[in-house]
Amino acid sequence: MQALPTLFVSHGAPTFALDPGFAGANLAALGRRLPRPQAVLVVSPHWMTRQPQATLSLRPETIHDFGGFDPALYTLQYPAEGAHLAARRALELLQAAGLSATPNADRGLDHGAWVPLMHLYPKADVPVFQVSLPAWLDADGAYEYGRVLAPLAAEGVLIVGSGSLTHNLYEFRLGDPRAEAYAAEFAHWVRDAVLAGDHERLRRALAIAPHARRAHPTAEHYLPLLVAAGAAAQPLPASVVEGGIVHGVLSMDSFVFRADLALGQDAAEKTALPN
């Protein structure tokens, strides 16, 4: 079975489901180029638990876990099947690593999962499950969490860390096209680290990157990037899925780790060159 790359996707605001922009178009293009997975695993900051859990629902519901947006958002459904066997395998890996991981038969898909998947796999024809993000993880812990889950990528599971490359909701301005300079600077710094394969720098980003505290007042939307990086079999080649900055402060850039497995070696090498 062909090994799969791992992805970090910026899921932005829930409005991303209705207003995909070029970030959504680029995710859709990526979805068409990826080898077809047997299942998708999403780790999202919108499902944080004390200990790891994995969803076992055969038909996970679409959770509208947000408020105050366009009523049309609450009518959207993402009717993908669950992935019972892959979820059980994820639990085995987590338990073998000494974590008290348990199944959750009732949990559906939060918007950190279904919103980007609406663009990546718009037909909802790939089974999906989620593994929760333990609330106690720090940067190193999130990276190791990804390494524990890494064997799934060689077993037909597309591992997706879903978060936001920048995420300061105190400065969120719905629909504002003007990008804050600090968000762009932080996003560019992280992009350079990804394309250089410098995972040590990625792990330290919230401590050393420019404007890190302002870009991420809390860490939970950055940690899925580290899960995806840790789950990659090796740091390079990597590529960027361009997303721009929306609502003033949300960078929508996404990353493909082991991009040669998705884009072909030549394309990955070209994309992986630092700017």
mmCIF file of C-alpha atoms in Angstrom:
data_model
loop_
_atom_site.group_PDB
_atom_site.id
_atom_site.type_symbol
_atom_site.label_atom_id
_atom_site.label_comp_id
_atom_site.label_asym_id
_atom_site.label_seq_id
_atom_site.Cartn_x
_atom_site.Cartn_y
_atom_site.Cartn_z
ATOM 1 C CA MET A 1 0.000 0.000 0.000
ATOM 2 C CA GLN A 2 1.330 3.422 -0.965
ATOM 3 C CA ALA A 3 2.286 5.654 1.942
ATOM 4 C CA LEU A 4 0.445 8.966 2.130
ATOM 5 C CA PRO A 5 1.657 12.463 2.921
ATOM 6 C CA THR A 6 0.406 14.267 5.996
ATOM 7 C CA LEU A 7 -1.378 17.614 5.904
ATOM 8 C CA PHE A 8 -1.810 20.694 8.006
ATOM 9 C CA VAL A 9 -4.851 22.694 6.937
ATOM 10 C CA SER A 10 -5.904 26.140 8.123
ATOM 11 C CA HIS A 11 -9.664 25.907 8.537
ATOM 12 C CA GLY A 12 -10.221 29.613 9.234
ATOM 13 C CA ALA A 13 -13.646 30.784 10.360
ATOM 14 C CA PRO A 14 -16.756 28.624 9.851
ATOM 15 C CA THR A 15 -17.611 30.946 6.951
ATOM 16 C CA PHE A 16 -14.858 29.140 4.996
ATOM 17 C CA ALA A 17 -17.541 26.550 4.224
ATOM 18 C CA LEU A 18 -19.590 29.109 2.273
ATOM 19 C CA ASP A 19 -16.815 31.427 1.092
ATOM 20 C CA PRO A 20 -13.886 29.215 0.041
ATOM 21 C CA GLY A 21 -11.868 31.860 -1.809
ATOM 22 C CA PHE A 22 -8.638 30.671 -3.370
ATOM 23 C CA ALA A 23 -7.696 28.745 -0.215
ATOM 24 C CA GLY A 24 -10.684 26.472 -0.790
ATOM 25 C CA ALA A 25 -9.952 26.183 -4.507
ATOM 26 C CA ASN A 26 -6.365 25.194 -3.761
ATOM 27 C CA LEU A 27 -7.475 22.575 -1.215
ATOM 28 C CA ALA A 28 -9.858 21.160 -3.806
ATOM 29 C CA ALA A 29 -7.034 20.973 -6.331
ATOM 30 C CA LEU A 30 -4.866 19.186 -3.780
ATOM 31 C CA GLY A 31 -7.643 16.707 -3.063
ATOM 32 C CA ARG A 32 -7.779 15.809 -6.751
ATOM 33 C CA ARG A 33 -4.028 15.152 -6.834
ATOM 34 C CA LEU A 34 -3.687 13.154 -3.642
ATOM 35 C CA PRO A 35 -3.616 9.369 -3.824
ATOM 36 C CA ARG A 36 -7.052 8.271 -2.699
ATOM 37 C CA PRO A 37 -6.929 7.367 1.008
ATOM 38 C CA GLN A 38 -8.897 4.601 2.648
ATOM 39 C CA ALA A 39 -9.788 7.026 5.436
ATOM 40 C CA VAL A 40 -9.031 10.512 6.722
ATOM 41 C CA LEU A 41 -7.975 11.168 10.305
ATOM 42 C CA VAL A 42 -8.483 14.733 11.540
ATOM 43 C CA VAL A 43 -6.984 16.184 14.716
ATOM 44 C CA SER A 44 -8.736 19.472 15.497
ATOM 45 C CA PRO A 45 -8.518 22.034 18.315
ATOM 46 C CA HIS A 46 -12.312 21.955 18.484
ATOM 47 C CA TRP A 47 -12.217 18.569 20.154
ATOM 48 C CA MET A 48 -9.943 18.711 23.158
ATOM 49 C CA THR A 49 -10.163 16.077 25.883
ATOM 50 C CA ARG A 50 -8.323 15.084 29.025
ATOM 51 C CA GLN A 51 -7.088 11.858 27.442
ATOM 52 C CA PRO A 52 -7.064 10.822 23.775
ATOM 53 C CA GLN A 53 -10.284 9.621 22.222
ATOM 54 C CA ALA A 54 -11.165 8.374 18.734
ATOM 55 C CA THR A 55 -14.544 8.498 17.036
ATOM 56 C CA LEU A 56 -16.154 5.178 16.141
ATOM 57 C CA SER A 57 -19.444 6.450 14.743
ATOM 58 C CA LEU A 58 -20.486 4.750 11.525
ATOM 59 C CA ARG A 59 -22.246 7.928 10.345
ATOM 60 C CA PRO A 60 -20.712 10.859 12.239
ATOM 61 C CA GLU A 61 -23.037 13.817 12.515
ATOM 62 C CA THR A 62 -22.044 17.265 11.293
ATOM 63 C CA ILE A 63 -21.537 19.370 14.427
ATOM 64 C CA HIS A 64 -22.310 23.085 14.084
ATOM 65 C CA ASP A 65 -20.139 24.116 17.009
ATOM 66 C CA PHE A 66 -20.266 27.894 16.529
ATOM 67 C CA GLY A 67 -22.708 30.746 16.852
ATOM 68 C CA GLY A 68 -23.574 34.109 15.361
ATOM 69 C CA PHE A 69 -22.889 33.354 11.706
ATOM 70 C CA ASP A 70 -24.973 33.185 8.532
ATOM 71 C CA PRO A 71 -27.980 30.884 9.142
ATOM 72 C CA ALA A 72 -27.066 29.017 5.954
ATOM 73 C CA LEU A 73 -24.053 27.564 7.756
ATOM 74 C CA TYR A 74 -26.295 25.644 10.126
ATOM 75 C CA THR A 75 -27.983 23.815 7.261
ATOM 76 C CA LEU A 76 -24.740 22.401 5.843
ATOM 77 C CA GLN A 77 -24.050 18.706 6.224
ATOM 78 C CA TYR A 78 -20.967 16.627 5.524
ATOM 79 C CA PRO A 79 -22.371 13.093 5.258
ATOM 80 C CA ALA A 80 -19.162 11.080 5.146
ATOM 81 C CA GLU A 81 -19.046 7.597 6.594
ATOM 82 C CA GLY A 82 -17.007 6.886 9.678
ATOM 83 C CA ALA A 83 -13.866 4.739 9.662
ATOM 84 C CA HIS A 84 -14.331 2.221 12.452
ATOM 85 C CA LEU A 85 -11.339 -0.011 11.722
ATOM 86 C CA ALA A 86 -8.900 2.862 11.203
ATOM 87 C CA ALA A 87 -10.098 4.483 14.422
ATOM 88 C CA ARG A 88 -9.510 1.218 16.291
ATOM 89 C CA ARG A 89 -6.000 1.083 14.837
ATOM 90 C CA ALA A 90 -5.341 4.650 16.010
ATOM 91 C CA LEU A 91 -6.439 3.655 19.504
ATOM 92 C CA GLU A 92 -4.056 0.694 19.427
ATOM 93 C CA LEU A 93 -1.139 2.944 18.522
ATOM 94 C CA LEU A 94 -1.978 5.470 21.228
ATOM 95 C CA GLN A 95 -2.401 2.772 23.856
ATOM 96 C CA ALA A 96 0.871 1.122 22.835
ATOM 97 C CA ALA A 97 2.549 4.480 23.476
ATOM 98 C CA GLY A 98 1.240 4.429 27.051
ATOM 99 C CA LEU A 99 -1.678 6.813 26.550
ATOM 100 C CA SER A 100 -5.091 6.123 28.069
ATOM 101 C CA ALA A 101 -6.920 6.319 24.754
ATOM 102 C CA THR A 102 -10.602 5.378 24.591
ATOM 103 C CA PRO A 103 -13.267 5.071 21.886
ATOM 104 C CA ASN A 104 -16.125 7.545 21.495
ATOM 105 C CA ALA A 105 -19.081 6.070 19.643
ATOM 106 C CA ASP A 106 -21.254 9.200 19.706
ATOM 107 C CA ARG A 107 -19.001 12.067 18.690
ATOM 108 C CA GLY A 108 -19.546 13.638 15.262
ATOM 109 C CA LEU A 109 -17.304 15.867 13.146
ATOM 110 C CA ASP A 110 -16.563 19.354 14.469
ATOM 111 C CA HIS A 111 -16.133 22.274 12.088
ATOM 112 C CA GLY A 112 -12.356 21.924 12.235
ATOM 113 C CA ALA A 113 -12.909 18.649 10.374
ATOM 114 C CA TRP A 114 -15.909 19.050 8.089
ATOM 115 C CA VAL A 115 -15.325 22.627 6.918
ATOM 116 C CA PRO A 116 -11.929 22.009 5.234
ATOM 117 C CA LEU A 117 -13.043 18.548 4.106
ATOM 118 C CA MET A 118 -15.889 20.168 2.176
ATOM 119 C CA HIS A 119 -13.176 21.570 -0.090
ATOM 120 C CA LEU A 120 -10.634 18.749 0.064
ATOM 121 C CA TYR A 121 -13.216 15.995 -0.574
ATOM 122 C CA PRO A 122 -16.417 17.802 -1.575
ATOM 123 C CA LYS A 123 -18.325 14.603 -2.380
ATOM 124 C CA ALA A 124 -17.883 13.368 1.225
ATOM 125 C CA ASP A 125 -16.925 10.023 -0.307
ATOM 126 C CA VAL A 126 -13.910 9.220 1.882
ATOM 127 C CA PRO A 127 -14.524 7.793 5.386
ATOM 128 C CA VAL A 128 -13.532 10.175 8.186
ATOM 129 C CA PHE A 129 -12.756 9.855 11.862
ATOM 130 C CA GLN A 130 -11.270 12.145 14.464
ATOM 131 C CA VAL A 131 -8.735 11.715 17.238
ATOM 132 C CA SER A 132 -9.013 14.284 19.991
ATOM 133 C CA LEU A 133 -6.294 16.749 20.946
ATOM 134 C CA PRO A 134 -5.320 16.191 24.589
ATOM 135 C CA ALA A 135 -5.662 19.454 26.482
ATOM 136 C CA TRP A 136 -2.329 18.993 28.267
ATOM 137 C CA LEU A 137 -0.163 18.796 25.150
ATOM 138 C CA ASP A 138 2.610 21.320 24.648
ATOM 139 C CA ALA A 139 4.553 21.788 21.413
ATOM 140 C CA ASP A 140 6.885 18.835 21.939
ATOM 141 C CA GLY A 141 3.977 16.682 23.085
ATOM 142 C CA ALA A 142 1.954 17.531 19.963
ATOM 143 C CA TYR A 143 4.883 16.589 17.731
ATOM 144 C CA GLU A 144 5.298 13.265 19.545
ATOM 145 C CA TYR A 145 1.543 12.680 19.316
ATOM 146 C CA GLY A 146 1.923 12.878 15.552
ATOM 147 C CA ARG A 147 4.823 10.443 15.623
ATOM 148 C CA VAL A 148 2.680 7.941 17.507
ATOM 149 C CA LEU A 149 -0.011 8.174 14.825
ATOM 150 C CA ALA A 150 2.509 8.129 11.953
ATOM 151 C CA PRO A 151 2.184 4.413 11.058
ATOM 152 C CA LEU A 152 -1.346 5.115 9.846
ATOM 153 C CA ALA A 153 0.058 7.066 6.876
ATOM 154 C CA ALA A 154 1.581 3.835 5.555
ATOM 155 C CA GLU A 155 -1.746 2.048 6.065
ATOM 156 C CA GLY A 156 -3.880 4.192 3.773
ATOM 157 C CA VAL A 157 -4.938 6.872 6.265
ATOM 158 C CA LEU A 158 -4.507 10.544 5.402
ATOM 159 C CA ILE A 159 -3.477 12.293 8.640
ATOM 160 C CA VAL A 160 -4.738 15.884 8.762
ATOM 161 C CA GLY A 161 -3.915 18.383 11.475
ATOM 162 C CA SER A 162 -6.578 21.086 11.212
ATOM 163 C CA GLY A 163 -5.937 24.421 12.896
ATOM 164 C CA SER A 164 -4.985 27.921 11.822
ATOM 165 C CA LEU A 165 -1.573 29.243 10.904
ATOM 166 C CA THR A 166 -2.495 32.432 12.781
ATOM 167 C CA HIS A 167 -5.422 32.682 15.179
ATOM 168 C CA ASN A 168 -6.032 35.875 17.127
ATOM 169 C CA LEU A 169 -9.810 36.114 17.511
ATOM 170 C CA TYR A 170 -9.456 39.271 19.611
ATOM 171 C CA GLU A 171 -8.492 41.036 16.375
ATOM 172 C CA PHE A 172 -10.816 39.075 14.053
ATOM 173 C CA ARG A 173 -12.624 41.336 11.565
ATOM 174 C CA LEU A 174 -15.219 39.401 9.573
ATOM 175 C CA GLY A 175 -14.829 40.067 5.875
ATOM 176 C CA ASP A 176 -12.008 42.607 6.230
ATOM 177 C CA PRO A 177 -9.582 42.094 3.308
ATOM 178 C CA ARG A 178 -6.749 44.084 4.915
ATOM 179 C CA ALA A 179 -4.076 41.757 6.256
ATOM 180 C CA GLU A 180 -2.279 42.667 9.459
ATOM 181 C CA ALA A 181 1.484 42.795 8.903
ATOM 182 C CA TYR A 182 2.270 40.795 12.038
ATOM 183 C CA ALA A 183 0.117 37.864 10.857
ATOM 184 C CA ALA A 184 1.879 37.835 7.493
ATOM 185 C CA GLU A 185 5.309 37.980 9.145
ATOM 186 C CA PHE A 186 4.574 35.097 11.512
ATOM 187 C CA ALA A 187 3.072 33.017 8.700
ATOM 188 C CA HIS A 188 6.103 33.628 6.470
ATOM 189 C CA TRP A 189 8.470 32.604 9.280
ATOM 190 C CA VAL A 190 6.629 29.323 9.779
ATOM 191 C CA ARG A 191 6.443 28.724 6.035
ATOM 192 C CA ASP A 192 10.226 29.086 5.785
ATOM 193 C CA ALA A 193 10.706 26.560 8.585
ATOM 194 C CA VAL A 194 8.360 24.067 6.908
ATOM 195 C CA LEU A 195 10.043 24.378 3.522
ATOM 196 C CA ALA A 196 13.483 24.051 5.096
ATOM 197 C CA GLY A 197 12.423 20.897 6.938
ATOM 198 C CA ASP A 198 13.375 22.581 10.214
ATOM 199 C CA HIS A 199 11.008 20.825 12.577
ATOM 200 C CA GLU A 200 12.989 21.927 15.607
ATOM 201 C CA ARG A 201 12.214 25.526 14.677
ATOM 202 C CA LEU A 202 8.549 24.606 14.162
ATOM 203 C CA ARG A 203 8.437 23.101 17.650
ATOM 204 C CA ARG A 204 9.865 26.302 19.129
ATOM 205 C CA ALA A 205 7.835 28.711 17.003
ATOM 206 C CA LEU A 206 5.504 29.902 19.753
ATOM 207 C CA ALA A 207 8.561 30.870 21.800
ATOM 208 C CA ILE A 208 10.863 32.345 19.143
ATOM 209 C CA ALA A 209 8.906 33.323 16.024
ATOM 210 C CA PRO A 210 8.161 37.025 15.444
ATOM 211 C CA HIS A 211 4.803 38.101 16.910
ATOM 212 C CA ALA A 212 4.139 34.551 18.116
ATOM 213 C CA ARG A 213 2.141 35.575 21.194
ATOM 214 C CA ARG A 214 0.002 37.941 19.129
ATOM 215 C CA ALA A 215 -0.479 35.438 16.302
ATOM 216 C CA HIS A 216 -1.465 32.735 18.809
ATOM 217 C CA PRO A 217 -2.655 34.079 22.177
ATOM 218 C CA THR A 218 -3.389 30.417 22.946
ATOM 219 C CA ALA A 219 -1.637 27.433 21.390
ATOM 220 C CA GLU A 220 -4.430 25.056 20.410
ATOM 221 C CA HIS A 221 -4.771 26.166 16.770
ATOM 222 C CA TYR A 222 -1.010 25.863 16.188
ATOM 223 C CA LEU A 223 -0.550 22.426 17.749
ATOM 224 C CA PRO A 224 -2.250 20.493 14.889
ATOM 225 C CA LEU A 225 0.534 21.720 12.607
ATOM 226 C CA LEU A 226 3.009 19.969 14.888
ATOM 227 C CA VAL A 227 0.879 16.816 14.916
ATOM 228 C CA ALA A 228 0.980 16.756 11.113
ATOM 229 C CA ALA A 229 4.725 17.447 11.045
ATOM 230 C CA GLY A 230 5.416 14.747 13.596
ATOM 231 C CA ALA A 231 3.328 12.240 11.643
ATOM 232 C CA ALA A 232 5.393 12.768 8.482
ATOM 233 C CA ALA A 233 7.897 9.992 7.848
ATOM 234 C CA GLN A 234 10.563 12.609 7.128
ATOM 235 C CA PRO A 235 10.585 16.422 7.063
ATOM 236 C CA LEU A 236 11.176 16.953 3.341
ATOM 237 C CA PRO A 237 9.996 17.567 0.742
ATOM 238 C CA ALA A 238 7.240 19.880 1.916
ATOM 239 C CA SER A 239 4.984 22.243 0.013
ATOM 240 C CA VAL A 240 2.632 25.142 0.686
ATOM 241 C CA VAL A 241 -1.028 25.278 -0.248
ATOM 242 C CA GLU A 242 -1.514 29.010 -0.643
ATOM 243 C CA GLY A 243 -4.396 30.520 1.274
ATOM 244 C CA GLY A 244 -3.684 34.184 1.909
ATOM 245 C CA ILE A 245 -4.968 36.063 4.957
ATOM 246 C CA VAL A 246 -8.681 36.543 5.609
ATOM 247 C CA HIS A 247 -10.657 38.546 8.177
ATOM 248 C CA GLY A 248 -7.596 40.660 8.819
ATOM 249 C CA VAL A 249 -5.652 38.143 10.891
ATOM 250 C CA LEU A 250 -6.297 34.522 9.845
ATOM 251 C CA SER A 251 -3.597 33.045 7.634
ATOM 252 C CA MET A 252 -5.152 30.318 5.503
ATOM 253 C CA ASP A 253 -1.911 28.715 4.309
ATOM 254 C CA SER A 254 -1.796 24.933 4.562
ATOM 255 C CA PHE A 255 1.142 22.526 4.263
ATOM 256 C CA VAL A 256 1.824 19.136 2.731
ATOM 257 C CA PHE A 257 4.539 17.091 4.437
ATOM 258 C CA ARG A 258 6.170 14.414 2.248
ATOM 259 C CA ALA A 259 4.794 16.303 -0.721
ATOM 260 C CA ASP A 260 6.497 13.896 -3.152
ATOM 261 C CA LEU A 261 3.842 11.362 -2.187
ATOM 262 C CA ALA A 262 1.103 13.765 -3.300
ATOM 263 C CA LEU A 263 2.533 16.024 -5.985
ATOM 264 C CA GLY A 264 5.346 14.031 -7.541
ATOM 265 C CA GLN A 265 9.006 14.498 -6.747
ATOM 266 C CA ASP A 266 9.696 17.255 -9.282
ATOM 267 C CA ALA A 267 6.796 19.451 -8.190
ATOM 268 C CA ALA A 268 7.593 18.887 -4.525
ATOM 269 C CA GLU A 269 11.222 19.849 -4.981
ATOM 270 C CA LYS A 270 10.301 23.060 -6.752
ATOM 271 C CA THR A 271 7.788 24.026 -4.103
ATOM 272 C CA ALA A 272 10.096 23.099 -1.271
ATOM 273 C CA LEU A 273 12.720 25.700 -2.123
ATOM 274 C CA PRO A 274 12.673 28.523 0.477
ATOM 275 C CA ASN A 275 11.639 31.939 -0.802
#
